[in-house]
């Protein structure tokens, strides 16, 4: 697949938006000595190319009462059920991430719950999906890093 | 820790910003039949309370050339080294998530890389941190779900 | 869930009863310079609040011929059977503790038996419960600590 | 080791005390149609023989703010350190049970904590004991059975 | 079960027979300064008590073309099948030892075969027994110790 | 290595001695319609060729107070220590079998002990040998098969 | 099975062909001071004896777009299905090697794929074969050695 | 890295050479209706591009006395030693394949040996390399597939 070519200006625009997606385009324009229209056009192009998929708020889950994080590895009875099981997993909003993986698990999920009891309910929901053979859970004692900005800065320096 | 109390209006504001963090406050105001100033005040308060920590772009990693995802479990020689090792991990921008976990690993990381070869380099960097005893890697064949909006909507309905 | 508030006096009453549940209330009263009636009222209140669930003898299992302790991890065919299987486990008096757990086991039990042969019979009974897929046993060579008084004293100092 | 011989009367006394250690001896005496003095003598003899080691309150840990239970398996660097490590474990009041075990762990513990964060601190304390090589934690989602009365009744019927 | 009491003379008789089961009773008698009849009576009594179950030749398996040793762990579908599966295992003469075990296996066997290919056939025979769910094999690279005489001498010194 | 060629007569002699090593040569001779001298010569030749290494009593370990069997897997720090560690293991008479193995263990042993407590002592002795890194123990609940006669008959029919 | 006896001349012929299977027989003949006819006859004999099974090109898989290597361990539901499953595996050209193995897997395969996505498809194909119970994948980060010439030279020096 | 573009003719040439690397270029030319010179030029170009790295004989290892195949997983003390350890592994000709891998092993090898005893020696050599922490061995009972021609044909049809 052909990679979209970002130039230096795109890079600097993304770098500023990553720090704060609400940064007004006029501020970006002033800093980069270009017109706000150019910023607008560039962002639009990156959205159309699918590089920018959207934006999201970073909320403090603990303050919202969701301080319990678990990783759940899922064994399927048969991989032909993968698509179907993922569909069912998507209906559980507390599963925020799911991967098809190599190694001992077929699917590997990240779960956010209120507490031990809530986690139990979610794990039971996963266990009860047709085609799920067994699950294995690993509990997070502390989320020490959750930050994609370092990656993004590194990618932009790299391009 | 006392939970911050969000009312129905806060909830609706967050719900709209989660879909698009750049939604103008005037649009939100119009929809909720309140003044833009009120939206501004509410958002400010949620930022000050630490509920809103910031905002970030959702970029397409594949289009940026980063299509390889691995989960790396880290065994430490001794947990007294946990803090120090996490400090060193933070210097590797390709590690976007890191947890202190129960179970067989001491630290569990998510790594984004360009390809197999790049992943090897990152894993070797992790392996070479002082205090890291061994690592074990699980490779993602497909990131099927990575979406916290479902969780957020669920949280807001729940509050 | 709102925590019941124990004050200093409750704490001292519990501290004495923990050492010996048969301590006469008049002895406690004398020591704390309160009336025996007050002790009675406090204990009653703690019983009604469900803080004190009851009392039990600490017997020497070895002297009663039960020196064999095993931990048995149970894998279920499906977690929807958890409740049912626990019901069946409860009918085996030699299982003194059972937990629903994260990690590789669904249910984790503590078993007290007379000897290897008796342990085999109990493990076979567990294995033969409908819905139990497999069990894995870990044998205790020595019960070095079994004491909740240290915890209780620590909790009371903490409150 | 010669087993202490309990007769039918001892059995019935224990059976009543197990249900409630505070049952007055006069009540027991009335029910068994013997004198309160006999009850007293029998209990004393069983205490002297070490069969009755003491009595303890059954408290509701959840109501006391301790709802988090974990099992921690400990690997030692060398079994010659077992005694020393157990000594150090005893100083951590949140470890209520510890066994020397067969299988992959050298020592296996039960830990009661307030929450995930508290559990992390306790696990770190265990990890930092000299001679402890690694630990592995399994988290309880629900304590479904914790009851030795069923065992005791079974033992008494058996004797 | 009451242990049969062996006295010093029994001990010395066993000690000599263990080294060579064909030692003539007259030789034993001479050495112990007792009559051959006494030796005969003692041996007979130990046979009747079931202490001596028989005698067997120690042959060199390698010279007989059986140099391949494997340990095979067997998982059953259900432990209620244990007796039946053991019956079937007994029909395979190359399985010389089988135990019901704790831990991950239900049954654990020792197999002697001619070579890799022969071992494969035997493992397949075990795998194909009804009720056998899976097997796991560990191959011996060298039988370094196979000697119960050291144990026997130790037991006799101990009695 | 050239295999010693056993003929039909050797085979029949071994077959009878395997059932009872004390069978008088005259009885064997009578049955096979050969002279006792021939039996003697044949047995001698098989001893000299190293096919018959000796004979041993089959004793009932349970009746001798040794009813506890454990398999212990040993991990070495380095395989260059294998010879040395085996030497040390040989000094522990309760280890009746030891193999150098493939798979996760370096050395795999069979241990016979009196009871749980005795087993603990033996396992600790193994653990404390220089060069032993860790051990893992699997406990036998029942020795269901321990019989090499079936193998021997099969070998003789095969030759 | 009787081993074919290779003499010094066979050895030298193989040694030269191994370095380059297209080496003209006249070049080999010149070097070994024998006639080209002799080389021809020798090679023919080794082909007829089945020692030389054929010849193959060594291609650079990376340059052909196949840079992804995975090892896949397969668990069968029952080993009686081994033959059938291997037949089905043979129909997947991306599986270049397959072994029946001891240890936890029944069949162990080497897979060459274009990339992560292609690997996923192949693993899913393996998973979907009737009789395949589960698979476990290990990914190669670098093929550091793939060379049988060193072995061949060693074999020829050894013969 | 830019992929070398093979056209239909290259493809057909490779397809014939793969079946037999000694096929005369004149035969290939005749079949493809091109000149032998063209075949020569094409092959040369593919060699210069590094697509064709060489050719090798396919020999029957069993007939050469090498019927024992093992896969050995190697754990390193530290991945910084990877390069050095691989250098040392290369000096052992019986290791024909070695990969740096994800998952529990750092390096994964394929070993060809004469028999169990020879395999033991090779595994011990691997274990004794500086920096090698432990090894784990899986033994092949049958090499059912070892054939890259199916892959090659598939690749050529794909291009």
JSON list of N, CA and C in Angstrom, two decimals, chain D residues 4-28:
[
{"chain": "D", "resi": 4, "resn": "UNK", "atom": "N", "xyz": [-5.70, -38.16, 69.74]},
{"chain": "D", "resi": 4, "resn": "UNK", "atom": "CA", "xyz": [-6.51, -37.99, 70.95]},
{"chain": "D", "resi": 4, "resn": "UNK", "atom": "C", "xyz": [-7.87, -38.63, 70.65]},
{"chain": "D", "resi": 5, "resn": "UNK", "atom": "N", "xyz": [-8.39, -39.41, 71.60]},
{"chain": "D", "resi": 5, "resn": "UNK", "atom": "CA", "xyz": [-9.68, -40.09, 71.36]},
{"chain": "D", "resi": 5, "resn": "UNK", "atom": "C", "xyz": [-10.82, -39.22, 71.90]},
{"chain": "D", "resi": 6, "resn": "UNK", "atom": "N", "xyz": [-11.66, -38.72, 71.02]},
{"chain": "D", "resi": 6, "resn": "UNK", "atom": "CA", "xyz": [-12.82, -37.94, 71.43]},
{"chain": "D", "resi": 6, "resn": "UNK", "atom": "C", "xyz": [-14.00, -38.90, 71.52]},
{"chain": "D", "resi": 7, "resn": "UNK", "atom": "N", "xyz": [-14.78, -38.84, 72.62]},
{"chain": "D", "resi": 7, "resn": "UNK", "atom": "CA", "xyz": [-15.96, -39.70, 72.66]},
{"chain": "D", "resi": 7, "resn": "UNK", "atom": "C", "xyz": [-17.18, -38.91, 72.20]},
{"chain": "D", "resi": 8, "resn": "UNK", "atom": "N", "xyz": [-18.30, -39.59, 72.22]},
{"chain": "D", "resi": 8, "resn": "UNK", "atom": "CA", "xyz": [-19.55, -39.01, 71.74]},
{"chain": "D", "resi": 8, "resn": "UNK", "atom": "C", "xyz": [-19.90, -37.66, 72.40]},
{"chain": "D", "resi": 9, "resn": "UNK", "atom": "N", "xyz": [-19.64, -37.58, 73.72]},
{"chain": "D", "resi": 9, "resn": "UNK", "atom": "CA", "xyz": [-19.96, -36.35, 74.45]},
{"chain": "D", "resi": 9, "resn": "UNK", "atom": "C", "xyz": [-19.08, -35.19, 73.98]},
{"chain": "D", "resi": 10, "resn": "UNK", "atom": "N", "xyz": [-17.75, -35.44, 73.88]},
{"chain": "D", "resi": 10, "resn": "UNK", "atom": "CA", "xyz": [-16.84, -34.41, 73.38]},
{"chain": "D", "resi": 10, "resn": "UNK", "atom": "C", "xyz": [-17.35, -33.89, 72.03]},
{"chain": "D", "resi": 11, "resn": "UNK", "atom": "N", "xyz": [-17.68, -34.85, 71.22]},
{"chain": "D", "resi": 11, "resn": "UNK", "atom": "CA", "xyz": [-18.16, -34.55, 69.88]},
{"chain": "D", "resi": 11, "resn": "UNK", "atom": "C", "xyz": [-19.34, -33.57, 69.93]},
{"chain": "D", "resi": 12, "resn": "UNK", "atom": "N", "xyz": [-20.33, -33.89, 70.78]},
{"chain": "D", "resi": 12, "resn": "UNK", "atom": "CA", "xyz": [-21.52, -33.04, 70.84]},
{"chain": "D", "resi": 12, "resn": "UNK", "atom": "C", "xyz": [-21.21, -31.66, 71.41]},
{"chain": "D", "resi": 13, "resn": "UNK", "atom": "N", "xyz": [-20.28, -31.62, 72.37]},
{"chain": "D", "resi": 13, "resn": "UNK", "atom": "CA", "xyz": [-19.87, -30.31, 72.92]},
{"chain": "D", "resi": 13, "resn": "UNK", "atom": "C", "xyz": [-19.24, -29.47, 71.81]},
{"chain": "D", "resi": 14, "resn": "UNK", "atom": "N", "xyz": [-18.28, -30.06, 71.08]},
{"chain": "D", "resi": 14, "resn": "UNK", "atom": "CA", "xyz": [-17.61, -29.33, 70.00]},
{"chain": "D", "resi": 14, "resn": "UNK", "atom": "C", "xyz": [-18.63, -28.86, 68.96]},
{"chain": "D", "resi": 15, "resn": "UNK", "atom": "N", "xyz": [-19.56, -29.74, 68.64]},
{"chain": "D", "resi": 15, "resn": "UNK", "atom": "CA", "xyz": [-20.57, -29.44, 67.63]},
{"chain": "D", "resi": 15, "resn": "UNK", "atom": "C", "xyz": [-21.37, -28.19, 67.99]},
{"chain": "D", "resi": 16, "resn": "UNK", "atom": "N", "xyz": [-21.64, -28.03, 69.30]},
{"chain": "D", "resi": 16, "resn": "UNK", "atom": "CA", "xyz": [-22.40, -26.85, 69.72]},
{"chain": "D", "resi": 16, "resn": "UNK", "atom": "C", "xyz": [-21.52, -25.61, 69.76]},
{"chain": "D", "resi": 17, "resn": "UNK", "atom": "N", "xyz": [-20.28, -25.79, 70.24]},
{"chain": "D", "resi": 17, "resn": "UNK", "atom": "CA", "xyz": [-19.39, -24.62, 70.33]},
{"chain": "D", "resi": 17, "resn": "UNK", "atom": "C", "xyz": [-18.99, -24.11, 68.95]},
{"chain": "D", "resi": 18, "resn": "UNK", "atom": "N", "xyz": [-18.92, -25.03, 67.99]},
{"chain": "D", "resi": 18, "resn": "UNK", "atom": "CA", "xyz": [-18.54, -24.60, 66.63]},
{"chain": "D", "resi": 18, "resn": "UNK", "atom": "C", "xyz": [-19.59, -23.68, 66.05]},
{"chain": "D", "resi": 19, "resn": "UNK", "atom": "N", "xyz": [-20.83, -23.94, 66.34]},
{"chain": "D", "resi": 19, "resn": "UNK", "atom": "CA", "xyz": [-21.89, -23.07, 65.83]},
{"chain": "D", "resi": 19, "resn": "UNK", "atom": "C", "xyz": [-21.81, -21.69, 66.50]},
{"chain": "D", "resi": 20, "resn": "UNK", "atom": "N", "xyz": [-21.44, -21.66, 67.77]},
{"chain": "D", "resi": 20, "resn": "UNK", "atom": "CA", "xyz": [-21.34, -20.39, 68.49]},
{"chain": "D", "resi": 20, "resn": "UNK", "atom": "C", "xyz": [-20.42, -20.59, 69.69]},
{"chain": "D", "resi": 21, "resn": "UNK", "atom": "N", "xyz": [-19.23, -20.04, 69.63]},
{"chain": "D", "resi": 21, "resn": "UNK", "atom": "CA", "xyz": [-18.25, -20.29, 70.70]},
{"chain": "D", "resi": 21, "resn": "UNK", "atom": "C", "xyz": [-18.68, -19.68, 72.02]},
{"chain": "D", "resi": 22, "resn": "UNK", "atom": "N", "xyz": [-19.65, -18.76, 71.98]},
{"chain": "D", "resi": 22, "resn": "UNK", "atom": "CA", "xyz": [-20.09, -18.10, 73.21]},
{"chain": "D", "resi": 22, "resn": "UNK", "atom": "C", "xyz": [-21.28, -18.82, 73.86]},
{"chain": "D", "resi": 23, "resn": "UNK", "atom": "N", "xyz": [-21.73, -19.92, 73.31]},
{"chain": "D", "resi": 23, "resn": "UNK", "atom": "CA", "xyz": [-22.80, -20.69, 73.93]},
{"chain": "D", "resi": 23, "resn": "UNK", "atom": "C", "xyz": [-22.45, -20.96, 75.40]},
{"chain": "D", "resi": 24, "resn": "UNK", "atom": "N", "xyz": [-23.29, -20.56, 76.33]},
{"chain": "D", "resi": 24, "resn": "UNK", "atom": "CA", "xyz": [-22.97, -20.82, 77.75]},
{"chain": "D", "resi": 24, "resn": "UNK", "atom": "C", "xyz": [-22.88, -22.32, 78.03]},
{"chain": "D", "resi": 25, "resn": "UNK", "atom": "N", "xyz": [-21.92, -22.71, 78.89]},
{"chain": "D", "resi": 25, "resn": "UNK", "atom": "CA", "xyz": [-21.74, -24.12, 79.21]},
{"chain": "D", "resi": 25, "resn": "UNK", "atom": "C", "xyz": [-23.01, -24.71, 79.82]},
{"chain": "D", "resi": 26, "resn": "UNK", "atom": "N", "xyz": [-23.79, -23.87, 80.54]},
{"chain": "D", "resi": 26, "resn": "UNK", "atom": "CA", "xyz": [-25.03, -24.37, 81.16]},
{"chain": "D", "resi": 26, "resn": "UNK", "atom": "C", "xyz": [-26.03, -24.79, 80.08]},
{"chain": "D", "resi": 27, "resn": "UNK", "atom": "N", "xyz": [-26.05, -24.06, 78.97]},
{"chain": "D", "resi": 27, "resn": "UNK", "atom": "CA", "xyz": [-26.95, -24.44, 77.86]},
{"chain": "D", "resi": 27, "resn": "UNK", "atom": "C", "xyz": [-26.52, -25.78, 77.27]},
{"chain": "D", "resi": 28, "resn": "UNK", "atom": "N", "xyz": [-25.22, -25.90, 77.08]},
{"chain": "D", "resi": 28, "resn": "UNK", "atom": "CA", "xyz": [-24.70, -27.16, 76.54]},
{"chain": "D", "resi": 28, "resn": "UNK", "atom": "C", "xyz": [-25.06, -28.31, 77.48]}
]
